[in-house]
Amino acid sequence: MSTEPLFKRVALIGFGLIGGSIARAARAQVLAGEIVTSARSAKTRARVEELRVVDRVLETNAEAVKDADLVILCIPVGACGPVAEEIAPFLEPGAIVSDVGSVKGAIARDMGPHIPQGVHFVPAHPVAGTEHSGPDSGFAELFINRWCILTPPDGTDPAAVEKLREFWAGLGAKVEIMTPDHHDLVLAITSHLPHLIAYTIVGTADELAQVTSSEVIKFSAGGFRDFTRIAASDPTMWRDVFLANKEAVLEMLGTFNEDLSKLTRAIRRNDGEALFEHFTRTRAIRRGIVEIGQDSAAPDFGRPHANLTKKPE
């Protein structure tokens, strides 16, 4: 006996890592009767056609949202307001409109006023990703056991929120509901500030590499490699994130600078006890992340290279 898909038609505005992963996962889990997408670039649209991971690729956003009962904007935060205004006249009554941005206060402010009466606005943030972008980067397993945070405005129809929660759960995610302001404060320390630090460290290393004949890159250890992975993320997306969540990021950056000053003093004064206490506390946080299944305890070193384990022909 066949079951009805959760949504008749899902429209994805933009098709990069997140949009491509939603399409692949929704198709694998049969969560949509039809999946359509639009993309600004003709090159991207042509590539999505070749990949055959959606039912139709449309040239305009207005065409994409026609008859869709779920519309998800998978584009940089800074573009969401103008696109919401663009698609508003073409949205179906009763449809759910959402997004995937990692800043929610700005999304509520920029998108909310354009959503017409009778259409449900439920912003969302899947806390998942890689450093890769573009239509080839998506994969169906991206959201499994990752969090997706919903930030519905006050007065949103609970049935619409529940339906979107069910959709993300169907993609494999664990779903949490927060206010936009609380989301932005939490993500400022867990995501935005680490990205800012990574961009800074890798930029500093790039300057050093010019002096040391690329030895910084050649002899990079695991920690630096992790920073380079984070700093390789989409620059347009992260420019918009920092500008849209400026207040929370600056607040967390101030706290970070205070803690960095304490460590600087401890090193200068040879205060090994203070350093040991700090490192012990941060080690416990890492263990907590592993224990709740948000990362693996497997080391990022010592793994044999494929060429070393390959049997001789």
Short mmCIF file of C-alpha atoms in Angstrom, two decimals:
data_model
loop_
_atom_site.label_atom_id
_atom_site.label_comp_id
_atom_site.label_asym_id
_atom_site.label_seq_id
_atom_site.Cartn_x
_atom_site.Cartn_y
_atom_site.Cartn_z
CA MET A 1 0.00 0.00 0.00
CA SER A 2 1.49 3.32 -1.09
CA THR A 3 1.51 6.35 1.23
CA GLU A 4 0.99 9.95 0.18
CA PRO A 5 4.13 12.11 0.15
CA LEU A 6 4.28 14.75 2.89
CA PHE A 7 4.26 17.53 0.28
CA LYS A 8 2.86 17.51 -3.24
CA ARG A 9 5.45 19.87 -4.66
CA VAL A 10 8.65 21.14 -3.03
CA ALA A 11 10.30 24.18 -4.65
CA LEU A 12 13.97 24.82 -3.90
CA ILE A 13 15.15 28.34 -4.70
CA GLY A 14 18.88 27.90 -5.25
CA PHE A 15 20.72 24.62 -5.67
CA GLY A 16 24.04 24.35 -3.87
CA LEU A 17 25.17 22.08 -1.05
CA ILE A 18 22.04 22.46 1.09
CA GLY A 19 19.48 22.65 -1.71
CA GLY A 20 21.10 19.71 -3.48
CA SER A 21 21.17 17.65 -0.29
CA ILE A 22 17.50 18.42 0.46
CA ALA A 23 16.54 17.33 -3.05
CA ARG A 24 18.47 14.07 -2.86
CA ALA A 25 17.26 13.20 0.64
CA ALA A 26 13.63 14.17 -0.03
CA ARG A 27 13.62 12.03 -3.16
CA ALA A 28 15.23 9.08 -1.36
CA GLN A 29 12.66 9.27 1.46
CA VAL A 30 9.71 10.00 -0.89
CA LEU A 31 8.78 13.15 1.02
CA ALA A 32 7.60 15.04 -2.06
CA GLY A 33 5.47 14.14 -5.04
CA GLU A 34 7.51 16.52 -7.17
CA ILE A 35 10.73 18.46 -6.57
CA VAL A 36 11.51 21.53 -8.65
CA THR A 37 14.28 24.07 -8.46
CA SER A 38 15.36 27.39 -9.87
CA ALA A 39 18.86 28.83 -9.94
CA ARG A 40 20.19 32.23 -10.95
CA SER A 41 22.96 30.85 -13.16
CA ALA A 42 22.21 29.19 -16.49
CA LYS A 43 25.32 27.05 -15.95
CA THR A 44 23.96 25.81 -12.61
CA ARG A 45 20.55 25.05 -14.15
CA ALA A 46 22.18 23.05 -16.93
CA ARG A 47 24.25 21.06 -14.45
CA VAL A 48 21.21 20.27 -12.28
CA GLU A 49 19.44 19.01 -15.40
CA GLU A 50 22.37 16.69 -16.05
CA LEU A 51 22.36 15.38 -12.46
CA ARG A 52 18.68 14.35 -12.69
CA VAL A 53 18.08 14.78 -8.96
CA VAL A 54 14.94 16.93 -9.35
CA ASP A 55 11.89 16.59 -11.53
CA ARG A 56 12.15 19.99 -13.18
CA VAL A 57 14.62 22.86 -13.40
CA LEU A 58 12.93 26.21 -13.98
CA GLU A 59 14.41 29.49 -15.12
CA THR A 60 12.56 31.83 -12.79
CA ASN A 61 11.69 31.74 -9.10
CA ALA A 62 8.08 32.63 -9.90
CA GLU A 63 7.73 29.50 -12.05
CA ALA A 64 9.31 27.36 -9.36
CA VAL A 65 6.92 28.35 -6.54
CA LYS A 66 3.76 27.95 -8.63
CA ASP A 67 1.56 25.25 -7.04
CA ALA A 68 4.28 24.41 -4.48
CA ASP A 69 3.09 23.61 -0.96
CA LEU A 70 6.64 23.90 0.42
CA VAL A 71 9.09 26.58 -0.73
CA ILE A 72 12.61 26.62 0.69
CA LEU A 73 15.05 29.43 -0.05
CA CYS A 74 18.51 27.81 -0.27
CA ILE A 75 20.40 31.01 -0.97
CA PRO A 76 22.67 33.39 1.01
CA VAL A 77 20.96 35.25 3.86
CA GLY A 78 21.44 38.62 2.18
CA ALA A 79 19.43 37.55 -0.86
CA CYS A 80 16.42 36.15 1.03
CA GLY A 81 14.52 39.42 1.50
CA PRO A 82 14.53 40.44 -2.18
CA VAL A 83 13.65 36.92 -3.31
CA ALA A 84 10.78 36.71 -0.80
CA GLU A 85 9.41 39.95 -2.24
CA GLU A 86 9.84 38.58 -5.77
CA ILE A 87 7.95 35.31 -5.18
CA ALA A 88 5.22 36.69 -2.87
CA PRO A 89 2.58 37.24 -5.61
CA PHE A 90 3.01 33.68 -6.86
CA LEU A 91 2.81 31.75 -3.58
CA GLU A 92 -0.05 29.31 -3.11
CA PRO A 93 -2.47 29.91 -0.20
CA GLY A 94 -1.65 27.42 2.56
CA ALA A 95 1.94 26.91 1.38
CA ILE A 96 4.85 26.84 3.82
CA VAL A 97 7.77 29.18 3.07
CA SER A 98 11.10 28.47 4.75
CA ASP A 99 14.83 28.97 4.34
CA VAL A 100 18.14 27.39 5.42
CA GLY A 101 20.08 30.44 6.63
CA SER A 102 22.27 30.33 9.73
CA VAL A 103 20.99 33.73 10.92
CA LYS A 104 17.34 33.92 11.89
CA GLY A 105 16.70 37.42 13.25
CA ALA A 106 17.62 38.96 9.88
CA ILE A 107 15.53 36.37 8.03
CA ALA A 108 12.47 37.18 10.14
CA ARG A 109 13.03 40.90 9.53
CA ASP A 110 13.80 40.68 5.80
CA MET A 111 11.44 37.92 4.66
CA GLY A 112 8.53 38.15 7.08
CA PRO A 113 6.93 41.39 5.79
CA HIS A 114 6.70 39.96 2.26
CA ILE A 115 4.91 36.71 3.15
CA PRO A 116 1.22 37.13 2.26
CA GLN A 117 -1.71 36.30 4.51
CA GLY A 118 -2.66 32.63 4.25
CA VAL A 119 0.94 31.51 3.64
CA HIS A 120 2.86 30.00 6.56
CA PHE A 121 6.35 31.38 7.27
CA VAL A 122 8.56 28.94 9.20
CA PRO A 123 12.29 29.84 9.05
CA ALA A 124 14.71 26.94 9.52
CA HIS A 125 18.42 26.34 9.95
CA PRO A 126 19.87 22.89 9.27
CA VAL A 127 23.10 22.87 11.31
CA ALA A 128 25.00 20.77 8.80
CA GLY A 129 27.39 21.37 5.96
CA THR A 130 30.79 20.93 4.37
CA GLU A 131 33.25 23.36 2.81
CA HIS A 132 32.00 22.43 -0.67
CA SER A 133 29.44 24.33 -2.70
CA GLY A 134 27.67 24.06 -6.03
CA PRO A 135 25.13 21.59 -7.47
CA ASP A 136 27.51 18.61 -7.31
CA SER A 137 28.27 19.03 -3.60
CA GLY A 138 24.99 17.79 -2.13
CA PHE A 139 24.39 14.30 -0.75
CA ALA A 140 21.34 12.64 0.79
CA GLU A 141 23.00 11.78 4.12
CA LEU A 142 24.05 15.34 5.04
CA PHE A 143 21.31 15.89 7.64
CA ILE A 144 21.32 12.52 9.37
CA ASN A 145 21.63 13.00 13.16
CA ARG A 146 22.27 16.73 12.69
CA TRP A 147 20.11 19.44 14.21
CA CYS A 148 17.64 21.54 12.30
CA ILE A 149 16.42 24.58 14.26
CA LEU A 150 13.00 26.06 13.45
CA THR A 151 12.24 29.66 14.48
CA PRO A 152 8.55 30.25 13.71
CA PRO A 153 7.25 33.76 14.41
CA ASP A 154 4.66 34.24 17.15
CA GLY A 155 1.22 33.19 15.95
CA THR A 156 2.43 30.73 13.31
CA ASP A 157 -0.02 27.88 12.68
CA PRO A 158 1.22 24.95 14.84
CA ALA A 159 0.13 22.49 12.14
CA ALA A 160 2.50 24.15 9.64
CA VAL A 161 5.37 24.06 12.14
CA GLU A 162 4.70 20.37 12.82
CA LYS A 163 4.57 19.55 9.11
CA LEU A 164 7.94 21.21 8.50
CA ARG A 165 9.34 19.46 11.58
CA GLU A 166 8.17 16.16 10.11
CA PHE A 167 9.84 17.01 6.80
CA TRP A 168 13.23 17.69 8.40
CA ALA A 169 12.90 14.61 10.60
CA GLY A 170 12.24 12.65 7.43
CA LEU A 171 15.53 13.95 6.03
CA GLY A 172 17.25 12.47 9.10
CA ALA A 173 17.58 15.59 11.26
CA LYS A 174 16.81 16.16 14.92
CA VAL A 175 14.56 19.19 15.23
CA GLU A 176 14.60 21.95 17.87
CA ILE A 177 12.46 25.10 18.11
CA MET A 178 13.93 28.42 19.30
CA THR A 179 13.25 32.13 19.09
CA PRO A 180 15.27 33.91 16.37
CA ASP A 181 17.28 35.95 18.90
CA HIS A 182 18.23 32.95 21.00
CA HIS A 183 19.21 31.01 17.87
CA ASP A 184 21.49 33.82 16.73
CA LEU A 185 23.23 34.06 20.09
CA VAL A 186 23.81 30.30 20.29
CA LEU A 187 25.08 30.07 16.70
CA ALA A 188 27.33 33.10 17.17
CA ILE A 189 29.52 31.09 19.57
CA THR A 190 29.08 27.58 18.12
CA SER A 191 29.44 28.44 14.42
CA HIS A 192 29.95 32.07 13.46
CA LEU A 193 32.85 32.94 15.77
CA PRO A 194 34.74 29.70 14.94
CA HIS A 195 34.45 30.55 11.25
CA LEU A 196 35.71 34.07 11.89
CA ILE A 197 38.70 32.68 13.83
CA ALA A 198 39.39 30.13 11.10
CA TYR A 199 39.37 32.78 8.38
CA THR A 200 41.76 34.88 10.48
CA ILE A 201 44.23 32.07 11.26
CA VAL A 202 44.35 30.79 7.69
CA GLY A 203 44.79 34.34 6.40
CA THR A 204 47.71 34.86 8.82
CA ALA A 205 49.24 31.56 7.74
CA ASP A 206 48.95 32.58 4.11
CA GLU A 207 51.04 35.67 4.86
CA LEU A 208 53.62 33.52 6.67
CA ALA A 209 53.67 31.00 3.85
CA GLN A 210 54.99 33.66 1.50
CA VAL A 211 57.97 34.13 3.83
CA THR A 212 58.63 30.46 4.56
CA SER A 213 58.30 29.08 1.02
CA SER A 214 54.90 27.49 1.80
CA GLU A 215 56.25 25.48 4.76
CA VAL A 216 53.20 26.50 6.80
CA ILE A 217 51.04 24.68 4.27
CA LYS A 218 53.47 21.84 3.61
CA PHE A 219 53.85 20.88 7.28
CA SER A 220 50.32 21.72 8.44
CA ALA A 221 49.14 19.61 11.37
CA GLY A 222 45.62 18.34 12.00
CA GLY A 223 44.48 21.48 13.81
CA PHE A 224 45.48 23.77 10.98
CA ARG A 225 43.90 21.42 8.42
CA ASP A 226 40.61 21.69 10.33
CA PHE A 227 40.84 25.47 10.16
CA THR A 228 41.51 25.40 6.41
CA ARG A 229 38.43 23.22 5.89
CA ILE A 230 36.25 25.72 7.75
CA ALA A 231 37.87 28.69 6.01
CA ALA A 232 37.17 27.13 2.60
CA SER A 233 33.42 27.67 3.08
CA ASP A 234 31.42 29.79 0.65
CA PRO A 235 32.62 33.42 1.03
CA THR A 236 29.34 34.99 -0.12
CA MET A 237 27.34 33.05 2.46
CA TRP A 238 29.68 33.89 5.33
CA ARG A 239 29.97 37.56 4.39
CA ASP A 240 26.17 37.76 4.68
CA VAL A 241 26.13 35.81 7.96
CA PHE A 242 28.58 38.14 9.72
CA LEU A 243 26.79 41.26 8.54
CA ALA A 244 23.34 39.88 9.39
CA ASN A 245 24.33 38.62 12.87
CA LYS A 246 26.69 41.47 13.67
CA GLU A 247 25.54 42.22 17.23
CA ALA A 248 25.70 38.64 18.52
CA VAL A 249 29.04 37.97 16.79
CA LEU A 250 30.58 41.13 18.23
CA GLU A 251 29.32 40.18 21.71
CA MET A 252 30.89 36.72 21.47
CA LEU A 253 34.06 38.15 19.93
CA GLY A 254 34.43 40.48 22.92
CA THR A 255 34.15 37.54 25.32
CA PHE A 256 36.65 35.57 23.25
CA ASN A 257 39.15 38.42 23.29
CA GLU A 258 38.89 38.59 27.10
CA ASP A 259 39.61 34.85 27.39
CA LEU A 260 42.48 35.15 24.91
CA SER A 261 43.99 37.91 27.05
CA LYS A 262 43.83 35.62 30.11
CA LEU A 263 45.69 32.86 28.24
CA THR A 264 48.24 35.38 26.98
CA ARG A 265 48.94 36.46 30.56
CA ALA A 266 49.19 32.83 31.73
CA ILE A 267 51.80 32.04 29.07
CA ARG A 268 53.75 35.22 29.77
CA ARG A 269 53.82 34.46 33.53
CA ASN A 270 54.62 30.76 33.08
CA ASP A 271 51.33 29.94 34.84
CA GLY A 272 51.10 26.27 33.95
CA GLU A 273 48.31 25.66 36.44
CA ALA A 274 45.99 28.17 34.72
CA LEU A 275 46.75 26.69 31.31
CA PHE A 276 46.17 23.12 32.54
CA GLU A 277 42.84 24.08 34.16
CA HIS A 278 41.64 25.77 30.96
CA PHE A 279 42.66 22.90 28.69
CA THR A 280 41.02 20.36 31.02
CA ARG A 281 37.73 22.26 30.90
CA THR A 282 37.74 22.54 27.11
CA ARG A 283 38.64 18.86 26.75
CA ALA A 284 35.46 17.97 28.66
CA ILE A 285 33.38 19.94 26.15
CA ARG A 286 34.90 17.91 23.30
CA ARG A 287 34.05 14.68 25.08
CA GLY A 288 30.48 15.85 25.55
CA ILE A 289 30.10 16.52 21.81
CA VAL A 290 31.34 13.01 21.00
CA GLU A 291 29.11 11.42 23.64
CA ILE A 292 25.91 12.88 22.19
CA GLY A 293 26.85 11.67 18.71
CA GLN A 294 27.65 15.03 17.10
CA ASP A 295 31.15 13.91 16.07
CA SER A 296 33.43 10.90 16.07
CA ALA A 297 36.25 10.19 18.49
CA ALA A 298 38.29 8.68 15.64
CA PRO A 299 41.67 10.41 15.23
CA ASP A 300 42.42 12.48 12.16
CA PHE A 301 45.92 11.12 11.83
CA GLY A 302 47.80 7.86 11.50
CA ARG A 303 45.47 6.47 8.85
CA PRO A 304 47.29 4.52 6.14
CA HIS A 305 47.35 6.05 2.71
CA ALA A 306 45.53 4.10 0.03
CA ASN A 307 48.71 3.68 -1.99
CA LEU A 308 50.50 2.12 1.00
CA THR A 309 47.84 -0.51 1.54
CA LYS A 310 47.26 -1.37 -2.08
CA LYS A 311 48.36 -4.88 -2.97
CA PRO A 312 51.06 -5.10 -5.66
CA GLU A 313 49.75 -6.11 -9.06
#
